[in-house]
Short mmCIF file of C-alpha atoms in Angstrom, two decimals:
data_model
loop_
_atom_site.label_atom_id
_atom_site.label_comp_id
_atom_site.label_asym_id
_atom_site.label_seq_id
_atom_site.Cartn_x
_atom_site.Cartn_y
_atom_site.Cartn_z
CA UNK T 4 -23.53 -30.06 29.26
CA UNK T 5 -25.58 -26.88 29.60
CA UNK T 6 -25.66 -24.68 32.68
CA UNK T 7 -27.54 -21.44 33.30
CA UNK T 8 -24.87 -18.91 34.23
CA UNK T 9 -25.44 -16.00 36.59
CA UNK T 10 -26.34 -12.70 34.92
CA UNK T 11 -23.58 -11.10 36.99
CA UNK T 12 -20.93 -12.75 34.80
CA UNK T 13 -21.88 -10.25 32.12
CA UNK T 14 -22.37 -7.50 34.66
CA UNK T 15 -18.81 -7.69 36.01
CA UNK T 16 -17.38 -7.17 32.54
CA UNK T 17 -17.58 -10.46 30.68
CA UNK T 18 -17.28 -10.10 26.89
CA UNK T 19 -19.45 -12.02 24.44
CA UNK T 20 -17.51 -13.05 21.34
CA UNK T 21 -18.55 -14.87 18.18
CA UNK T 22 -16.60 -17.66 16.50
CA UNK T 23 -14.34 -15.12 14.76
CA UNK T 24 -13.41 -13.34 18.00
CA UNK T 25 -15.60 -10.27 17.49
CA UNK T 26 -18.20 -8.67 19.73
CA UNK T 27 -21.69 -8.94 18.29
CA UNK T 28 -24.00 -7.44 20.93
CA UNK T 29 -24.44 -5.31 24.02
CA UNK T 30 -23.38 -7.77 26.71
CA UNK T 31 -25.78 -6.16 29.17
CA UNK T 32 -28.82 -6.51 26.92
CA UNK T 33 -31.90 -8.56 27.74
CA UNK T 34 -31.77 -12.30 27.23
CA UNK T 35 -34.14 -12.18 24.27
CA UNK T 36 -32.02 -9.49 22.61
CA UNK T 37 -28.74 -11.37 23.11
CA UNK T 38 -30.31 -14.64 21.94
CA UNK T 39 -31.60 -12.95 18.79
CA UNK T 40 -28.11 -11.59 18.08
CA UNK T 41 -26.72 -15.10 18.43
CA UNK T 42 -29.23 -16.46 15.92
CA UNK T 43 -28.00 -13.89 13.40
CA UNK T 44 -24.27 -14.38 13.98
CA UNK T 45 -21.68 -17.12 13.77
CA UNK T 46 -21.20 -19.50 16.70
CA UNK T 47 -19.96 -21.00 18.85
CA UNK T 48 -20.23 -17.99 21.14
CA UNK T 49 -18.00 -17.46 24.14
CA UNK T 50 -18.29 -15.50 27.36
CA UNK T 51 -14.79 -14.26 28.20
CA UNK T 52 -13.80 -13.05 31.68
CA UNK T 53 -10.44 -11.46 32.44
CA UNK T 54 -8.75 -11.78 35.84
CA UNK T 55 -10.46 -8.73 37.32
CA UNK T 56 -13.92 -9.96 36.30
CA UNK T 57 -13.16 -13.50 37.44
CA UNK T 58 -12.05 -12.31 40.86
CA UNK T 59 -15.36 -10.52 41.41
CA UNK T 60 -17.21 -13.75 40.66
CA UNK T 61 -14.66 -16.14 42.08
CA UNK T 62 -17.13 -18.56 43.67
CA UNK T 63 -19.20 -18.78 40.50
CA UNK T 64 -16.16 -19.18 38.27
CA UNK T 65 -14.74 -22.00 40.39
CA UNK T 66 -18.16 -23.63 40.48
CA UNK T 67 -18.56 -23.51 36.70
CA UNK T 68 -15.02 -24.78 36.14
CA UNK T 69 -15.76 -27.63 38.52
CA UNK T 70 -18.86 -28.42 36.48
CA UNK T 71 -16.77 -28.54 33.34
CA UNK T 72 -18.60 -25.70 31.61
CA UNK T 73 -15.91 -23.03 32.00
CA UNK T 74 -12.26 -23.34 30.98
CA UNK T 75 -9.21 -21.41 32.15
CA UNK T 76 -6.60 -20.05 29.73
CA UNK T 77 -3.17 -18.73 30.70
CA UNK T 78 -3.32 -16.04 28.02
CA UNK T 79 -5.41 -14.69 25.18
CA UNK T 80 -2.92 -16.33 22.84
CA UNK T 81 -3.98 -19.73 24.17
CA UNK T 82 -7.63 -18.75 23.79
CA UNK T 83 -7.09 -17.64 20.17
CA UNK T 84 -5.38 -20.94 19.42
CA UNK T 85 -8.34 -22.92 20.75
CA UNK T 86 -10.75 -20.74 18.78
CA UNK T 87 -8.69 -21.24 15.62
CA UNK T 88 -8.31 -17.52 14.94
CA UNK T 89 -5.28 -15.18 14.73
CA UNK T 90 -4.22 -13.76 18.08
CA UNK T 91 -4.19 -10.35 16.40
CA UNK T 92 -7.97 -10.57 16.00
CA UNK T 93 -8.53 -10.88 19.75
CA UNK T 94 -5.98 -8.16 20.37
CA UNK T 95 -7.86 -5.77 18.10
CA UNK T 96 -11.20 -6.67 19.71
CA UNK T 97 -9.77 -5.95 23.15
CA UNK T 98 -8.20 -2.69 21.95
CA UNK T 99 -11.42 -1.42 20.37
CA UNK T 100 -13.44 -2.35 23.44
CA UNK T 101 -11.07 -0.55 25.82
CA UNK T 102 -11.11 2.54 23.61
CA UNK T 103 -14.90 2.72 23.63
CA UNK T 104 -15.10 2.07 27.38
CA UNK T 105 -12.49 4.73 28.13
CA UNK T 106 -14.39 7.31 26.07
CA UNK T 107 -17.62 6.46 27.87
CA UNK T 108 -15.96 6.70 31.26
CA UNK T 109 -14.57 10.14 30.40
CA UNK T 110 -17.87 11.37 28.95
CA UNK T 111 -20.79 9.32 30.39
CA UNK T 112 -23.46 11.26 28.47
CA UNK T 113 -21.64 11.45 25.16
CA UNK T 114 -21.55 9.27 22.08
CA UNK T 115 -23.16 8.96 18.67
CA UNK T 116 -25.18 5.80 19.30
CA UNK T 117 -28.40 5.23 21.21
CA UNK T 118 -27.67 3.45 24.47
CA UNK T 119 -29.68 0.74 26.20
CA UNK T 120 -31.85 1.45 28.07
CA UNK T 121 -31.53 5.22 27.57
CA UNK T 122 -29.05 7.93 26.69
CA UNK T 123 -26.09 7.96 24.32
CA UNK T 124 -22.94 5.87 24.03
CA UNK T 125 -19.76 5.52 22.00
CA UNK T 126 -20.42 1.80 21.62
CA UNK T 127 -22.12 0.79 18.35
CA UNK T 128 -23.89 -2.05 20.17
CA UNK T 129 -25.51 0.36 22.63
CA UNK T 130 -23.57 -0.55 25.76
CA UNK T 131 -23.35 2.33 28.22
CA UNK T 132 -21.86 0.81 31.38
CA UNK T 133 -18.43 -0.81 31.37
CA UNK T 134 -16.57 -2.65 34.10
CA UNK T 135 -13.16 -4.36 34.20
CA UNK T 136 -12.68 -3.46 30.56
CA UNK T 137 -8.87 -3.70 30.38
CA UNK T 138 -8.34 -6.95 28.46
CA UNK T 139 -4.64 -7.73 27.97
CA UNK T 140 -3.21 -10.52 25.83
CA UNK T 141 -1.05 -11.88 28.67
CA UNK T 142 -3.84 -11.90 31.23
CA UNK T 143 -5.50 -15.09 32.50
CA UNK T 144 -8.99 -15.81 31.14
CA UNK T 145 -11.96 -17.93 32.15
CA UNK T 146 -14.14 -18.78 29.18
CA UNK T 147 -17.45 -20.56 28.68
CA UNK T 148 -19.28 -21.44 25.48
CA UNK T 149 -22.78 -19.96 25.63
CA UNK T 150 -25.89 -20.68 23.60
CA UNK T 151 -29.51 -19.48 23.34
CA UNK T 152 -31.73 -21.59 25.57
CA UNK T 153 -35.38 -21.64 26.56
CA UNK T 154 -35.19 -21.74 30.34
CA UNK T 155 -38.40 -19.96 31.25
CA UNK T 156 -41.86 -20.05 29.67
CA UNK T 157 -44.16 -17.08 29.93
CA UNK T 158 -47.74 -18.03 30.58
CA UNK T 159 -49.13 -21.32 31.83
CA UNK T 160 -52.18 -22.62 33.65
CA UNK T 161 -55.12 -20.27 34.00
CA UNK T 162 -56.09 -19.59 37.62
CA UNK T 163 -58.72 -17.61 39.49
CA UNK T 164 -58.17 -15.09 42.29
CA UNK T 165 -57.83 -17.92 44.81
CA UNK T 166 -55.16 -19.65 42.69
CA UNK T 167 -57.51 -22.47 41.69
CA UNK T 168 -56.65 -23.97 38.31
CA UNK T 169 -59.39 -23.25 35.77
CA UNK T 170 -60.62 -26.30 33.86
CA UNK T 171 -61.85 -26.73 30.29
CA UNK T 172 -65.33 -25.56 31.28
CA UNK T 173 -63.88 -22.31 32.64
CA UNK T 174 -64.72 -23.39 36.18
CA UNK T 175 -62.20 -23.78 39.02
CA UNK T 176 -61.05 -27.32 39.79
CA UNK T 177 -61.67 -27.85 43.49
CA UNK T 178 -58.52 -28.68 45.42
CA UNK T 179 -56.11 -28.02 42.54
CA UNK T 180 -53.95 -24.92 42.93
CA UNK T 181 -51.13 -23.42 40.88
CA UNK T 182 -48.36 -21.02 41.88
CA UNK T 183 -45.02 -20.10 40.35
CA UNK T 184 -43.76 -20.67 36.83
CA UNK T 185 -46.50 -23.21 36.09
CA UNK T 186 -49.13 -20.46 36.14
CA UNK T 187 -49.57 -17.50 33.82
CA UNK T 188 -51.19 -14.11 33.60
CA UNK T 189 -48.97 -11.85 35.71
CA UNK T 190 -46.05 -10.92 33.46
CA UNK T 191 -45.69 -9.81 29.86
CA UNK T 192 -43.79 -11.34 26.95
CA UNK T 193 -40.27 -11.10 28.40
CA UNK T 194 -38.77 -12.67 31.49
CA UNK T 195 -37.69 -10.31 34.25
CA UNK T 196 -35.05 -11.27 36.79
CA UNK T 197 -36.70 -12.78 39.85
CA UNK T 198 -40.22 -12.71 38.42
CA UNK T 199 -40.94 -16.16 39.84
CA UNK T 200 -40.72 -14.65 43.32
CA UNK T 201 -43.97 -12.74 42.83
CA UNK T 202 -45.69 -15.80 41.37
CA UNK T 203 -44.48 -18.13 44.12
CA UNK T 204 -44.75 -15.87 47.16
CA UNK T 205 -48.00 -14.08 46.34
CA UNK T 206 -49.94 -16.97 44.86
CA UNK T 207 -48.35 -19.51 47.16
CA UNK T 208 -49.76 -17.54 50.09
CA UNK T 209 -53.14 -17.09 48.41
CA UNK T 210 -53.48 -20.78 47.58
CA UNK T 211 -52.26 -21.80 51.04
CA UNK T 212 -54.84 -19.62 52.77
CA UNK T 213 -57.65 -20.88 50.56
CA UNK T 214 -56.60 -24.50 51.07
CA UNK T 215 -56.63 -24.11 54.86
CA UNK T 216 -59.97 -22.28 54.88
CA UNK T 217 -61.67 -24.92 52.77
CA UNK T 218 -59.96 -28.18 53.68
CA UNK T 219 -58.18 -27.83 57.01
CA UNK T 220 -59.68 -24.99 59.09
CA UNK T 221 -58.20 -26.33 62.35
CA UNK T 222 -54.73 -25.51 61.03
CA UNK T 223 -55.53 -21.82 61.43
CA UNK T 224 -55.00 -22.24 65.16
CA UNK T 225 -51.27 -22.88 64.69
CA UNK T 226 -49.27 -19.61 64.76
CA UNK T 227 -47.03 -19.04 61.76
CA UNK T 228 -43.94 -18.65 63.99
CA UNK T 229 -44.60 -22.07 65.51
CA UNK T 230 -44.84 -23.66 62.09
CA UNK T 231 -41.57 -21.99 61.10
CA UNK T 232 -39.74 -23.46 64.10
CA UNK T 233 -41.40 -26.86 63.97
CA UNK T 234 -43.40 -26.31 67.17
CA UNK T 235 -46.53 -28.10 66.08
CA UNK T 236 -48.84 -30.10 68.27
CA UNK T 237 -47.97 -33.82 68.53
CA UNK T 238 -49.45 -35.88 65.69
CA UNK T 239 -50.42 -32.72 63.80
CA UNK T 240 -49.12 -33.20 60.25
CA UNK T 241 -46.77 -30.60 58.81
CA UNK T 242 -45.72 -30.07 55.20
CA UNK T 243 -42.20 -28.99 54.29
CA UNK T 244 -41.83 -28.04 50.63
CA UNK T 245 -38.38 -28.04 49.02
CA UNK T 246 -35.28 -26.56 50.60
CA UNK T 247 -32.88 -29.42 49.89
CA UNK T 248 -30.79 -30.17 52.95
CA UNK T 249 -32.45 -27.33 54.88
CA UNK T 250 -35.82 -28.94 54.18
CA UNK T 251 -34.65 -32.22 55.64
CA UNK T 252 -33.26 -30.39 58.67
CA UNK T 253 -36.63 -28.71 59.23
CA UNK T 254 -38.38 -32.07 58.87
CA UNK T 255 -36.08 -33.61 61.47
CA UNK T 256 -36.78 -30.75 63.89
CA UNK T 257 -40.51 -31.34 63.59
CA UNK T 258 -40.04 -35.08 64.06
CA UNK T 259 -38.03 -34.52 67.21
CA UNK T 260 -40.91 -32.47 68.60
CA UNK T 261 -43.35 -35.31 68.04
CA UNK T 262 -44.97 -34.10 64.84
CA UNK T 263 -45.61 -35.85 61.54
CA UNK T 264 -44.04 -34.62 58.34
CA UNK T 265 -44.79 -34.73 54.65
CA UNK T 266 -41.64 -33.63 52.84
CA UNK T 267 -42.01 -32.67 49.18
CA UNK T 268 -38.87 -32.05 47.14
CA UNK T 269 -37.26 -32.55 43.76
CA UNK T 270 -34.96 -35.42 42.98
CA UNK T 271 -31.65 -35.13 44.82
CA UNK T 272 -29.75 -35.41 41.57
CA UNK T 273 -30.55 -31.96 40.23
CA UNK T 274 -28.49 -29.22 41.79
CA UNK T 275 -25.22 -27.93 43.15
CA UNK T 276 -25.92 -29.39 46.59
CA UNK T 277 -26.85 -32.85 45.32
CA UNK T 278 -24.30 -34.64 47.48
CA UNK T 279 -25.40 -32.75 50.60
CA UNK T 280 -29.06 -33.31 49.80
CA UNK T 281 -28.44 -37.03 49.29
CA UNK T 282 -26.62 -37.27 52.61
CA UNK T 283 -29.49 -35.35 54.17
CA UNK T 284 -31.98 -37.90 52.85
CA UNK T 285 -29.94 -40.77 54.22
CA UNK T 286 -29.40 -39.01 57.54
CA UNK T 287 -33.09 -38.26 57.95
CA UNK T 288 -34.07 -41.83 57.17
CA UNK T 289 -31.42 -43.29 59.48
CA UNK T 290 -32.51 -41.10 62.41
CA UNK T 291 -36.17 -41.93 61.84
CA UNK T 292 -35.47 -45.66 61.50
CA UNK T 293 -33.64 -45.70 64.83
CA UNK T 294 -36.51 -43.89 66.49
CA UNK T 295 -39.02 -46.41 65.17
CA UNK T 296 -36.80 -49.43 65.67
CA UNK T 297 -36.81 -50.26 61.96
CA UNK T 298 -33.80 -52.29 60.79
CA UNK T 299 -34.41 -52.24 57.02
CA UNK T 300 -32.11 -50.45 54.59
CA UNK T 301 -32.65 -46.76 53.87
CA UNK T 302 -33.96 -47.62 50.43
CA UNK T 303 -36.48 -50.14 51.77
CA UNK T 304 -37.55 -47.79 54.54
CA UNK T 305 -38.09 -44.91 52.07
CA UNK T 306 -40.11 -47.21 49.85
CA UNK T 307 -42.29 -48.34 52.75
CA UNK T 308 -42.85 -44.74 53.83
CA UNK T 309 -43.87 -43.72 50.35
CA UNK T 310 -46.31 -46.63 50.18
CA UNK T 311 -47.67 -45.76 53.59
CA UNK T 312 -46.97 -49.30 54.75
CA UNK T 313 -45.77 -48.35 58.22
CA UNK T 314 -48.39 -47.98 60.94
CA UNK T 315 -46.79 -44.77 62.19
CA UNK T 316 -45.02 -43.17 59.25
CA UNK T 317 -42.89 -40.30 60.52
CA UNK T 318 -41.38 -39.15 57.27
CA UNK T 319 -42.99 -39.27 53.82
CA UNK T 320 -40.66 -38.29 51.04
CA UNK T 321 -42.22 -37.47 47.69
CA UNK T 322 -39.51 -37.10 45.07
CA UNK T 323 -40.72 -35.39 41.90
CA UNK T 324 -39.22 -37.45 39.11
CA UNK T 325 -38.54 -36.19 35.59
CA UNK T 326 -37.81 -32.76 36.99
CA UNK T 327 -34.74 -32.56 34.78
CA UNK T 328 -31.45 -30.90 35.67
CA UNK T 329 -31.77 -27.80 37.87
CA UNK T 330 -29.77 -25.04 36.21
#
């Protein structure tokens, strides 16, 4: 099982150790830097959080333990035993780390090594900022095995200034838009935290405006605040994209106001709220069935809606298959 862990796990003081129990990188380095260090060192690699670090990320830690990707140890001795290394090795690693961190705390601008991103440090791996660095052998630890993983691709479909996808003939494909990670051309060769927000928000808005102007000009008469609260004119179709359970809730609100809804979302089996999303699907279908007087099962009703077989479909659910696990 692989799971993309929050960057904050490193930020609150998590240590990255190789198979021999040694540090091998600046834990706060970029993903590409840390991945490269892993490729040149001995795995498996572990992210180790002491009690202080774990408490700062308690929700995340409990979530990852529940997923089975993080394990709790009653002491560093137990961790060393599982790693198959002498406990003295971990003890020395912890001692060296605390010594470096203490020096840096006492003299923030000192040190003989170049720090990342700037300045000097006492840490040979270039780490300048330390948090929760007191690792004791008798402390409790939460540990996860970590590995390099391609989870974001730079680049993608070529688009024009209206977010139209450019075809093989270098001409825009009418009606086909791209926004988010699927498109390229905004960022450089390294992923930045939250860079999808620019792609999605900016180009989502651009493509939405162009789509309305060219294909559905009457929609411009609906104020944005009314769309946000589901206050659309009766029989005027609305589109709710994603949002999991919140998306289904928004769809239900629009239905209750007499509107029609197209709900586009990923498969329910792909995230931390999968059970809630699944119950939301069933709840939405049940409510809609009662309103229409349909007595079929949820599954049959969903199928009929997707086929467009009902004369007055109130809820169309497009589930994007093969989306893979959401991590």
